[in-house]
Amino acid sequence: MHGELLTLGVKIAASMVWEMLRVAGIGPAPGPTATTWATSSAPRPPVLAAGRG
């Protein structure tokens, strides 16, 4: 949000944006899922080609 405000010409410190969000009860965005490279690149069963038969 801080960068977007700067783009619009609003000069405000990043810490002030953080404080305003905290007071409003808006926390940080959720972190990434627990997917790791090991699980996302694990071998998968082959996909059957559509329209064959």
Tab-separated table of N, CA, C and O in Angstrom:
chain	number	residue	atom	x	y	z
A	1	MET	N	0.822	-1.189	0.000
A	1	MET	CA	0.000	0.000	0.000
A	1	MET	C	0.865	1.251	0.000
A	1	MET	O	0.496	2.225	-0.633
A	2	HIS	N	1.959	1.198	0.716
A	2	HIS	CA	2.821	2.368	0.810
A	2	HIS	C	3.293	2.800	-0.568
A	2	HIS	O	3.241	3.979	-0.916
A	3	GLY	N	3.726	1.842	-1.389
A	3	GLY	CA	4.197	2.162	-2.727
A	3	GLY	C	3.100	2.737	-3.606
A	3	GLY	O	3.336	3.637	-4.409
A	4	GLU	N	1.895	2.213	-3.469
A	4	GLU	CA	0.774	2.727	-4.254
A	4	GLU	C	0.455	4.166	-3.860
A	4	GLU	O	0.153	4.994	-4.713
A	5	LEU	N	0.512	4.459	-2.575
A	5	LEU	CA	0.265	5.834	-2.126
A	5	LEU	C	1.328	6.778	-2.666
A	5	LEU	O	1.022	7.896	-3.085
A	6	LEU	N	2.585	6.319	-2.671
A	6	LEU	CA	3.651	7.149	-3.224
A	6	LEU	C	3.425	7.417	-4.707
A	6	LEU	O	3.650	8.533	-5.186
A	7	THR	N	2.960	6.409	-5.432
A	7	THR	CA	2.666	6.570	-6.856
A	7	THR	C	1.589	7.623	-7.072
A	7	THR	O	1.622	8.368	-8.049
A	8	LEU	N	0.644	7.699	-6.153
A	8	LEU	CA	-0.431	8.690	-6.254
A	8	LEU	C	-0.001	10.068	-5.755
A	8	LEU	O	-0.778	11.007	-5.803
A	9	GLY	N	1.231	10.175	-5.268
A	9	GLY	CA	1.743	11.460	-4.798
A	9	GLY	C	1.505	11.727	-3.327
A	9	GLY	O	1.723	12.833	-2.849
A	10	VAL	N	1.052	10.719	-2.594
A	10	VAL	CA	0.818	10.871	-1.156
A	10	VAL	C	2.109	10.526	-0.437
A	10	VAL	O	2.581	9.404	-0.512
A	11	LYS	N	2.688	11.501	0.254
A	11	LYS	CA	3.935	11.269	0.980
A	11	LYS	C	3.601	10.866	2.406
A	11	LYS	O	3.093	11.666	3.190
A	12	ILE	N	3.885	9.608	2.717
A	12	ILE	CA	3.597	9.062	4.042
A	12	ILE	C	4.638	7.986	4.341
A	12	ILE	O	5.083	7.276	3.444
A	13	ALA	N	5.036	7.890	5.573
A	13	ALA	CA	6.029	6.897	5.970
A	13	ALA	C	5.400	5.511	5.990
A	13	ALA	O	4.215	5.350	6.306
A	14	ALA	N	6.184	4.511	5.640
A	14	ALA	CA	5.705	3.134	5.648
A	14	ALA	C	5.224	2.740	7.046
A	14	ALA	O	4.225	2.022	7.191
A	15	SER	N	5.909	3.219	8.069
A	15	SER	CA	5.507	2.884	9.438
A	15	SER	C	4.143	3.480	9.780
A	15	SER	O	3.375	2.892	10.554
A	16	MET	N	3.813	4.622	9.194
A	16	MET	CA	2.504	5.230	9.441
A	16	MET	C	1.406	4.393	8.782
A	16	MET	O	0.346	4.183	9.364
A	17	VAL	N	1.652	3.894	7.580
A	17	VAL	CA	0.679	3.023	6.912
A	17	VAL	C	0.461	1.775	7.755
A	17	VAL	O	-0.668	1.353	7.990
A	18	TRP	N	1.560	1.183	8.230
A	18	TRP	CA	1.471	-0.012	9.071
A	18	TRP	C	0.659	0.268	10.334
A	18	TRP	O	-0.206	-0.514	10.712
A	19	GLU	N	0.894	1.400	10.968
A	19	GLU	CA	0.184	1.760	12.198
A	19	GLU	C	-1.301	1.980	11.923
A	19	GLU	O	-2.154	1.546	12.701
A	20	MET	N	-1.633	2.636	10.825
A	20	MET	CA	-3.036	2.876	10.481
A	20	MET	C	-3.765	1.554	10.240
A	20	MET	O	-4.902	1.372	10.680
A	21	LEU	N	-3.114	0.628	9.555
A	21	LEU	CA	-3.721	-0.678	9.310
A	21	LEU	C	-3.887	-1.456	10.613
A	21	LEU	O	-4.908	-2.112	10.831
A	22	ARG	N	-2.881	-1.369	11.484
A	22	ARG	CA	-2.954	-2.071	12.767
A	22	ARG	C	-4.102	-1.546	13.610
A	22	ARG	O	-4.884	-2.319	14.166
A	23	VAL	N	-4.255	-0.228	13.674
A	23	VAL	CA	-5.332	0.376	14.457
A	23	VAL	C	-6.698	-0.007	13.883
A	23	VAL	O	-7.655	-0.225	14.625
A	24	ALA	N	-6.770	-0.130	12.559
A	24	ALA	CA	-8.025	-0.505	11.909
A	24	ALA	C	-8.316	-1.996	12.040
A	24	ALA	O	-9.377	-2.465	11.621
A	25	GLY	N	-7.364	-2.753	12.604
A	25	GLY	CA	-7.570	-4.183	12.795
A	25	GLY	C	-7.250	-5.013	11.570
A	25	GLY	O	-7.689	-6.148	11.454
A	26	ILE	N	-6.492	-4.428	10.652
A	26	ILE	CA	-6.119	-5.143	9.435
A	26	ILE	C	-4.692	-5.636	9.595
A	26	ILE	O	-3.756	-4.848	9.654
A	27	GLY	N	-4.529	-6.941	9.658
A	27	GLY	CA	-3.213	-7.533	9.836
A	27	GLY	C	-2.525	-7.773	8.506
A	27	GLY	O	-3.064	-7.460	7.435
A	28	PRO	N	-1.340	-8.339	8.557
A	28	PRO	CA	-0.615	-8.635	7.323
A	28	PRO	C	-1.310	-9.726	6.515
A	28	PRO	O	-2.119	-10.488	7.041
A	29	ALA	N	-0.999	-9.764	5.251
A	29	ALA	CA	-1.568	-10.794	4.372
A	29	ALA	C	-1.097	-12.163	4.833
A	29	ALA	O	-0.015	-12.301	5.405
A	30	PRO	N	-1.902	-13.193	4.586
A	30	PRO	CA	-1.477	-14.538	4.982
A	30	PRO	C	-0.230	-14.960	4.220
A	30	PRO	O	-0.009	-14.527	3.085
A	31	GLY	N	0.561	-15.780	4.847
A	31	GLY	CA	1.781	-16.266	4.224
A	31	GLY	C	1.493	-17.265	3.124
A	31	GLY	O	0.344	-17.681	2.923
A	32	PRO	N	2.506	-17.673	2.424
A	32	PRO	CA	2.314	-18.655	1.357
A	32	PRO	C	1.897	-20.009	1.933
A	32	PRO	O	2.076	-20.279	3.107
A	33	THR	N	1.330	-20.835	1.082
A	33	THR	CA	0.916	-22.166	1.537
A	33	THR	C	2.149	-22.999	1.845
A	33	THR	O	3.274	-22.611	1.544
A	34	ALA	N	1.921	-24.145	2.400
A	34	ALA	CA	3.023	-25.011	2.814
A	34	ALA	C	3.621	-25.799	1.649
A	34	ALA	O	4.400	-26.705	1.861
A	35	THR	N	3.260	-25.463	0.422
A	35	THR	CA	3.804	-26.173	-0.724
A	35	THR	C	5.293	-25.867	-0.860
A	35	THR	O	5.707	-24.721	-0.808
A	36	THR	N	6.070	-26.901	-1.020
A	36	THR	CA	7.508	-26.742	-1.209
A	36	THR	C	7.874	-27.247	-2.591
A	36	THR	O	7.076	-27.885	-3.275
A	37	TRP	N	9.090	-26.956	-3.035
A	37	TRP	CA	9.543	-27.442	-4.329
A	37	TRP	C	9.506	-28.972	-4.367
A	37	TRP	O	9.181	-29.566	-5.389
A	38	ALA	N	9.806	-29.594	-3.264
A	38	ALA	CA	9.822	-31.058	-3.236
A	38	ALA	C	8.426	-31.624	-3.489
A	38	ALA	O	8.267	-32.607	-4.214
A	39	THR	N	7.400	-31.002	-2.920
A	39	THR	CA	6.053	-31.529	-3.120
A	39	THR	C	5.453	-31.092	-4.446
A	39	THR	O	4.697	-31.839	-5.054
A	40	SER	N	5.786	-29.896	-4.914
A	40	SER	CA	5.197	-29.433	-6.165
A	40	SER	C	5.852	-30.073	-7.378
A	40	SER	O	5.250	-30.145	-8.445
A	41	SER	N	7.082	-30.548	-7.246
A	41	SER	CA	7.749	-31.180	-8.378
A	41	SER	C	7.740	-32.708	-8.262
A	41	SER	O	8.425	-33.382	-9.022
A	42	ALA	N	6.961	-33.239	-7.323
A	42	ALA	CA	6.875	-34.691	-7.149
A	42	ALA	C	6.247	-35.319	-8.386
A	42	ALA	O	5.428	-34.700	-9.065
A	43	PRO	N	6.634	-36.546	-8.710
A	43	PRO	CA	6.059	-37.218	-9.875
A	43	PRO	C	4.539	-37.339	-9.761
A	43	PRO	O	4.001	-37.577	-8.686
A	44	ARG	N	3.866	-37.126	-10.881
A	44	ARG	CA	2.412	-37.232	-10.919
A	44	ARG	C	2.026	-38.344	-11.881
A	44	ARG	O	2.766	-38.635	-12.804
A	45	PRO	N	0.848	-38.915	-11.695
A	45	PRO	CA	0.407	-39.943	-12.644
A	45	PRO	C	0.212	-39.320	-14.026
A	45	PRO	O	-0.133	-38.143	-14.130
A	46	PRO	N	0.425	-40.095	-15.093
A	46	PRO	CA	0.242	-39.537	-16.437
A	46	PRO	C	-1.214	-39.142	-16.688
A	46	PRO	O	-2.134	-39.753	-16.157
A	47	VAL	N	-1.401	-38.126	-17.501
A	47	VAL	CA	-2.741	-37.638	-17.830
A	47	VAL	C	-3.180	-38.339	-19.118
A	47	VAL	O	-2.428	-38.425	-20.081
A	48	LEU	N	-4.402	-38.841	-19.114
A	48	LEU	CA	-4.921	-39.507	-20.306
A	48	LEU	C	-5.284	-38.463	-21.349
A	48	LEU	O	-5.868	-37.424	-21.040
A	49	ALA	N	-4.951	-38.720	-22.591
A	49	ALA	CA	-5.279	-37.799	-23.667
A	49	ALA	C	-6.768	-37.857	-23.967
A	49	ALA	O	-7.360	-38.931	-24.072
A	50	ALA	N	-7.393	-36.693	-24.092
A	50	ALA	CA	-8.835	-36.635	-24.372
A	50	ALA	C	-9.089	-36.955	-25.840
A	50	ALA	O	-8.294	-36.638	-26.712
A	51	GLY	N	-10.208	-37.578	-26.122
A	51	GLY	CA	-10.613	-37.841	-27.487
A	51	GLY	C	-10.008	-39.092	-28.106
A	51	GLY	O	-10.161	-39.320	-29.293
A	52	ARG	N	-9.308	-39.886	-27.351
A	52	ARG	CA	-8.741	-41.117	-27.901
A	52	ARG	C	-9.676	-42.271	-27.615
A	52	ARG	O	-10.226	-42.386	-26.539
A	53	GLY	N	-9.825	-43.146	-28.554
A	53	GLY	CA	-10.618	-44.325	-28.241
A	53	GLY	C	-11.478	-44.825	-29.314
A	53	GLY	O	-11.822	-44.618	-30.342
